[in-house]
mmCIF file of C-alpha atoms in Angstrom:
data_model
loop_
_atom_site.group_PDB
_atom_site.id
_atom_site.type_symbol
_atom_site.label_atom_id
_atom_site.label_comp_id
_atom_site.label_asym_id
_atom_site.label_seq_id
_atom_site.Cartn_x
_atom_site.Cartn_y
_atom_site.Cartn_z
ATOM 1 C CA UNK A 78 -17.827 -20.732 -10.237
ATOM 2 C CA UNK A 79 -21.280 -19.622 -11.261
ATOM 3 C CA UNK A 80 -23.171 -21.724 -13.824
ATOM 4 C CA UNK A 81 -23.790 -18.753 -15.891
ATOM 5 C CA UNK A 82 -23.586 -14.616 -15.846
ATOM 6 C CA UNK A 83 -25.125 -11.931 -18.058
ATOM 7 C CA UNK A 84 -23.017 -9.182 -19.873
ATOM 8 C CA UNK A 85 -23.379 -6.700 -22.551
ATOM 9 C CA UNK A 86 -24.541 -8.108 -25.970
ATOM 10 C CA UNK A 87 -21.728 -8.352 -28.748
ATOM 11 C CA UNK A 88 -19.344 -5.481 -28.794
ATOM 12 C CA UNK A 89 -21.431 -3.309 -26.788
ATOM 13 C CA UNK A 90 -22.684 -0.165 -28.350
ATOM 14 C CA UNK A 91 -23.821 3.660 -27.215
ATOM 15 C CA UNK A 92 -27.306 5.077 -26.362
ATOM 16 C CA UNK A 93 -27.933 8.890 -25.827
ATOM 17 C CA UNK A 94 -30.815 10.239 -23.578
ATOM 18 C CA UNK A 95 -31.658 13.982 -22.656
ATOM 19 C CA UNK A 96 -32.786 15.392 -19.467
ATOM 20 C CA UNK A 97 -33.550 19.353 -19.148
ATOM 21 C CA UNK A 98 -31.224 20.114 -22.149
ATOM 22 C CA UNK A 99 -28.109 18.022 -20.608
ATOM 23 C CA UNK A 100 -27.073 15.140 -23.073
ATOM 24 C CA UNK A 101 -26.605 11.761 -21.483
ATOM 25 C CA UNK A 102 -24.228 9.493 -23.876
ATOM 26 C CA UNK A 103 -23.857 6.047 -22.229
ATOM 27 C CA UNK A 104 -21.248 3.703 -23.959
ATOM 28 C CA UNK A 105 -21.389 -0.132 -22.853
ATOM 29 C CA UNK A 106 -18.905 -2.516 -23.498
ATOM 30 C CA UNK A 107 -17.691 -6.044 -22.135
ATOM 31 C CA UNK A 108 -14.513 -6.004 -20.209
ATOM 32 C CA UNK A 109 -12.658 -8.835 -19.022
ATOM 33 C CA UNK A 110 -10.114 -7.001 -16.965
ATOM 34 C CA UNK A 111 -9.686 -3.311 -14.939
ATOM 35 C CA UNK A 112 -7.194 -2.615 -17.633
ATOM 36 C CA UNK A 113 -9.658 -3.066 -20.362
ATOM 37 C CA UNK A 114 -12.255 -1.073 -18.702
ATOM 38 C CA UNK A 115 -9.809 1.793 -18.154
ATOM 39 C CA UNK A 116 -8.981 1.615 -21.918
ATOM 40 C CA UNK A 117 -12.721 2.107 -22.917
ATOM 41 C CA UNK A 118 -12.970 4.883 -20.569
ATOM 42 C CA UNK A 119 -9.948 6.524 -22.245
ATOM 43 C CA UNK A 120 -11.400 5.876 -25.697
ATOM 44 C CA UNK A 121 -14.737 7.699 -24.579
ATOM 45 C CA UNK A 122 -12.832 10.705 -23.128
ATOM 46 C CA UNK A 123 -10.892 10.941 -26.528
ATOM 47 C CA UNK A 124 -14.189 10.759 -28.541
ATOM 48 C CA UNK A 125 -15.886 13.330 -26.533
ATOM 49 C CA UNK A 126 -13.163 16.101 -25.660
ATOM 50 C CA UNK A 127 -15.663 18.981 -24.961
ATOM 51 C CA UNK A 128 -17.924 17.156 -22.866
ATOM 52 C CA UNK A 129 -18.591 18.353 -19.264
ATOM 53 C CA UNK A 130 -18.189 14.611 -17.315
ATOM 54 C CA UNK A 131 -17.110 11.356 -18.184
ATOM 55 C CA UNK A 132 -18.619 9.053 -15.359
ATOM 56 C CA UNK A 133 -18.122 5.458 -15.291
ATOM 57 C CA UNK A 134 -18.529 2.096 -13.473
ATOM 58 C CA UNK A 135 -17.350 -1.264 -14.032
ATOM 59 C CA UNK A 136 -17.971 -5.074 -12.622
ATOM 60 C CA UNK A 137 -15.485 -7.641 -13.341
ATOM 61 C CA UNK A 138 -15.763 -11.262 -12.545
ATOM 62 C CA UNK A 139 -18.516 -13.753 -12.773
ATOM 63 C CA UNK A 140 -19.088 -13.456 -9.209
ATOM 64 C CA UNK A 141 -18.784 -9.618 -9.361
ATOM 65 C CA UNK A 142 -15.601 -9.530 -7.194
ATOM 66 C CA UNK A 143 -14.550 -6.189 -8.807
ATOM 67 C CA UNK A 144 -16.851 -2.980 -8.642
ATOM 68 C CA UNK A 145 -15.612 0.372 -8.913
ATOM 69 C CA UNK A 146 -16.968 3.739 -10.085
ATOM 70 C CA UNK A 147 -16.202 7.371 -10.712
ATOM 71 C CA UNK A 148 -17.996 10.629 -10.639
ATOM 72 C CA UNK A 149 -15.557 12.586 -12.590
ATOM 73 C CA UNK A 150 -16.427 16.091 -10.756
ATOM 74 C CA UNK A 151 -20.036 15.504 -10.437
ATOM 75 C CA UNK A 152 -21.078 15.868 -6.595
ATOM 76 C CA UNK A 153 -20.061 12.716 -4.807
ATOM 77 C CA UNK A 154 -22.232 9.830 -5.107
ATOM 78 C CA UNK A 155 -24.370 11.301 -7.631
ATOM 79 C CA UNK A 156 -22.931 9.787 -11.303
ATOM 80 C CA UNK A 157 -20.690 6.764 -10.571
ATOM 81 C CA UNK A 158 -22.852 5.159 -7.644
ATOM 82 C CA UNK A 159 -25.894 4.966 -9.769
ATOM 83 C CA UNK A 160 -24.195 3.790 -12.774
ATOM 84 C CA UNK A 161 -22.695 0.929 -10.916
ATOM 85 C CA UNK A 162 -26.206 0.359 -9.133
ATOM 86 C CA UNK A 163 -27.928 -0.087 -12.302
ATOM 87 C CA UNK A 164 -25.218 -2.526 -13.684
ATOM 88 C CA UNK A 165 -25.604 -4.844 -10.550
ATOM 89 C CA UNK A 166 -29.272 -4.351 -10.288
ATOM 90 C CA UNK A 167 -29.407 -5.995 -13.587
ATOM 91 C CA UNK A 168 -26.926 -8.504 -12.766
ATOM 92 C CA UNK A 169 -24.462 -7.375 -15.322
ATOM 93 C CA UNK A 170 -20.920 -8.846 -15.310
ATOM 94 C CA UNK A 171 -17.565 -8.465 -17.079
ATOM 95 C CA UNK A 172 -18.643 -4.985 -18.366
ATOM 96 C CA UNK A 173 -18.062 -1.228 -18.033
ATOM 97 C CA UNK A 174 -20.429 1.703 -18.593
ATOM 98 C CA UNK A 175 -19.375 5.112 -19.207
ATOM 99 C CA UNK A 176 -21.678 7.966 -19.360
ATOM 100 C CA UNK A 177 -20.634 11.259 -21.109
ATOM 101 C CA UNK A 178 -22.598 14.251 -20.102
ATOM 102 C CA UNK A 179 -22.863 17.391 -21.941
ATOM 103 C CA UNK A 180 -24.014 20.273 -19.449
ATOM 104 C CA UNK A 181 -27.357 21.602 -21.058
ATOM 105 C CA UNK A 182 -27.396 24.768 -18.554
ATOM 106 C CA UNK A 183 -30.010 23.706 -16.206
ATOM 107 C CA UNK A 184 -29.011 22.221 -12.871
ATOM 108 C CA UNK A 185 -30.553 18.739 -12.078
ATOM 109 C CA UNK A 186 -29.908 18.405 -8.411
ATOM 110 C CA UNK A 187 -28.573 15.405 -6.375
ATOM 111 C CA UNK A 188 -31.489 13.466 -6.926
ATOM 112 C CA UNK A 189 -31.985 14.648 -10.553
ATOM 113 C CA UNK A 190 -28.235 13.597 -11.273
ATOM 114 C CA UNK A 191 -28.650 10.127 -9.592
ATOM 115 C CA UNK A 192 -31.966 9.566 -11.736
ATOM 116 C CA UNK A 193 -30.305 10.715 -15.068
ATOM 117 C CA UNK A 194 -27.057 8.822 -14.774
ATOM 118 C CA UNK A 195 -28.651 5.359 -13.644
ATOM 119 C CA UNK A 196 -31.575 5.997 -16.284
ATOM 120 C CA UNK A 197 -28.972 6.562 -19.087
ATOM 121 C CA UNK A 198 -27.239 3.355 -18.283
ATOM 122 C CA UNK A 199 -30.944 1.364 -17.802
ATOM 123 C CA UNK A 200 -31.958 2.971 -21.259
ATOM 124 C CA UNK A 201 -28.678 1.755 -22.813
ATOM 125 C CA UNK A 202 -28.886 -1.739 -21.390
ATOM 126 C CA UNK A 203 -32.437 -1.915 -23.100
ATOM 127 C CA UNK A 204 -31.387 -0.380 -26.355
ATOM 128 C CA UNK A 205 -27.723 -2.476 -26.645
ATOM 129 C CA UNK A 206 -28.940 -5.555 -25.282
ATOM 130 C CA UNK A 207 -27.658 -8.269 -23.107
ATOM 131 C CA UNK A 208 -26.325 -12.030 -23.417
ATOM 132 C CA UNK A 209 -26.163 -14.720 -21.152
ATOM 133 C CA UNK A 210 -22.802 -16.620 -20.893
ATOM 134 C CA UNK A 211 -22.903 -19.997 -19.487
ATOM 135 C CA UNK A 212 -19.930 -22.227 -17.964
ATOM 136 C CA UNK A 213 -18.619 -24.932 -20.092
ATOM 137 C CA UNK A 214 -15.643 -27.392 -19.758
ATOM 138 C CA UNK A 215 -13.333 -27.755 -22.459
ATOM 139 C CA UNK A 216 -12.547 -31.222 -23.597
ATOM 140 C CA UNK A 217 -10.041 -32.269 -26.352
ATOM 141 C CA UNK A 218 -11.245 -35.361 -28.269
ATOM 142 C CA UNK A 219 -8.515 -37.309 -30.175
ATOM 143 C CA UNK A 220 -9.699 -39.990 -32.948
ATOM 144 C CA UNK A 221 -8.466 -41.323 -36.127
ATOM 145 C CA UNK A 222 -9.111 -39.893 -39.661
ATOM 146 C CA UNK A 223 -11.904 -42.602 -40.545
ATOM 147 C CA UNK A 224 -13.925 -41.803 -37.610
ATOM 148 C CA UNK A 225 -13.243 -38.187 -37.562
ATOM 149 C CA UNK A 226 -15.663 -36.767 -40.202
ATOM 150 C CA UNK A 227 -18.630 -38.594 -38.790
ATOM 151 C CA UNK A 228 -17.711 -37.910 -35.152
ATOM 152 C CA UNK A 229 -17.623 -33.979 -35.715
ATOM 153 C CA UNK A 230 -20.859 -34.191 -37.451
ATOM 154 C CA UNK A 231 -22.485 -36.236 -34.664
ATOM 155 C CA UNK A 232 -20.975 -33.740 -32.001
ATOM 156 C CA UNK A 233 -22.696 -30.791 -33.968
ATOM 157 C CA UNK A 234 -25.892 -32.570 -34.403
ATOM 158 C CA UNK A 235 -26.224 -33.188 -30.649
ATOM 159 C CA UNK A 236 -25.818 -29.422 -30.084
ATOM 160 C CA UNK A 237 -22.089 -29.551 -28.788
ATOM 161 C CA UNK A 238 -20.026 -26.466 -29.396
ATOM 162 C CA UNK A 239 -16.948 -27.566 -31.654
ATOM 163 C CA UNK A 240 -14.297 -24.801 -31.107
ATOM 164 C CA UNK A 241 -11.515 -26.128 -33.233
ATOM 165 C CA UNK A 242 -10.570 -29.244 -35.244
ATOM 166 C CA UNK A 243 -7.007 -30.071 -35.779
ATOM 167 C CA UNK A 244 -5.615 -32.469 -38.465
ATOM 168 C CA UNK A 245 -2.326 -34.405 -37.766
ATOM 169 C CA UNK A 246 -1.227 -37.925 -37.396
ATOM 170 C CA UNK A 247 -4.668 -38.148 -35.309
ATOM 171 C CA UNK A 248 -7.457 -35.582 -35.456
ATOM 172 C CA UNK A 249 -8.320 -33.443 -32.668
ATOM 173 C CA UNK A 250 -11.629 -31.937 -31.944
ATOM 174 C CA UNK A 251 -12.104 -29.457 -29.111
ATOM 175 C CA UNK A 252 -15.585 -29.324 -27.622
ATOM 176 C CA UNK A 253 -17.086 -26.966 -24.845
ATOM 177 C CA UNK A 254 -19.410 -29.257 -22.791
ATOM 178 C CA UNK A 255 -21.720 -28.260 -20.302
ATOM 179 C CA UNK A 256 -20.262 -28.513 -16.878
ATOM 180 C CA UNK A 257 -22.943 -31.110 -15.714
ATOM 181 C CA UNK A 258 -22.800 -33.140 -18.882
ATOM 182 C CA UNK A 259 -19.213 -34.188 -18.787
ATOM 183 C CA UNK A 260 -19.836 -37.616 -17.203
ATOM 184 C CA UNK A 261 -22.547 -38.477 -19.972
ATOM 185 C CA UNK A 262 -20.316 -37.182 -22.944
ATOM 186 C CA UNK A 263 -17.452 -39.512 -22.009
ATOM 187 C CA UNK A 264 -19.930 -42.417 -21.897
ATOM 188 C CA UNK A 265 -21.518 -41.368 -25.166
ATOM 189 C CA UNK A 266 -18.159 -41.069 -26.872
ATOM 190 C CA UNK A 267 -17.017 -44.399 -26.164
ATOM 191 C CA UNK A 268 -20.280 -45.811 -27.552
ATOM 192 C CA UNK A 269 -20.388 -43.544 -30.740
ATOM 193 C CA UNK A 270 -16.484 -44.507 -31.568
ATOM 194 C CA UNK A 271 -16.351 -48.158 -30.434
ATOM 195 C CA UNK A 272 -14.024 -46.827 -27.605
ATOM 196 C CA UNK A 273 -11.686 -45.546 -30.371
ATOM 197 C CA UNK A 274 -11.429 -42.075 -29.174
ATOM 198 C CA UNK A 275 -9.994 -40.585 -26.048
ATOM 199 C CA UNK A 276 -11.056 -37.258 -24.559
ATOM 200 C CA UNK A 277 -8.775 -34.815 -22.284
ATOM 201 C CA UNK A 278 -10.511 -32.605 -19.922
ATOM 202 C CA UNK A 279 -9.362 -29.123 -19.789
ATOM 203 C CA UNK A 280 -10.314 -25.840 -18.064
ATOM 204 C CA UNK A 281 -13.479 -24.233 -17.369
ATOM 205 C CA UNK A 282 -14.805 -21.422 -19.517
ATOM 206 C CA UNK A 283 -17.898 -19.356 -20.313
ATOM 207 C CA UNK A 284 -19.598 -19.013 -23.593
ATOM 208 C CA UNK A 285 -22.782 -17.520 -25.024
ATOM 209 C CA UNK A 286 -25.601 -19.590 -24.319
#
């Protein structure tokens, strides 16, 4: 797995550009699956029912394993491909871009369309922003109630991402650890709790850096 990837910031956003009286409305959004990307495309179609074209591209997977795009009636290769190319050039992952065009009456030609669609995505990425998600290892720490409060404080003070704390017969604290820091964490935990806590390692996940 990659140690990190870049995606659209937050919930994404919309940015509009204009080229020779044609409006290009680019919607960017994170998308974890192809189904999520398709839902965002459907949402944009519904939001702009009178638009001329809804061209799109998405990249799914930290390794960019799934890449698809569509021209929606524009000349082949002049819309979806430059949208996709801009996403991959910026190394964007787990994201979808939908560029809605309102035709302004001036033909742009193949080269003009390529520049307009790619440029709309680039401008939207600059406006909406991106964020880096780094790979973490989930770990569940189980400790007695007497030590739990202090241990949670120390975990946060050391910069560890405490995701959840559950209270029962014992206290379980779910922590996201940098993948490379797991061996050192286990040793630190043993010292911090005099061996009273136990840790169970879970799956890898990605989180905001």
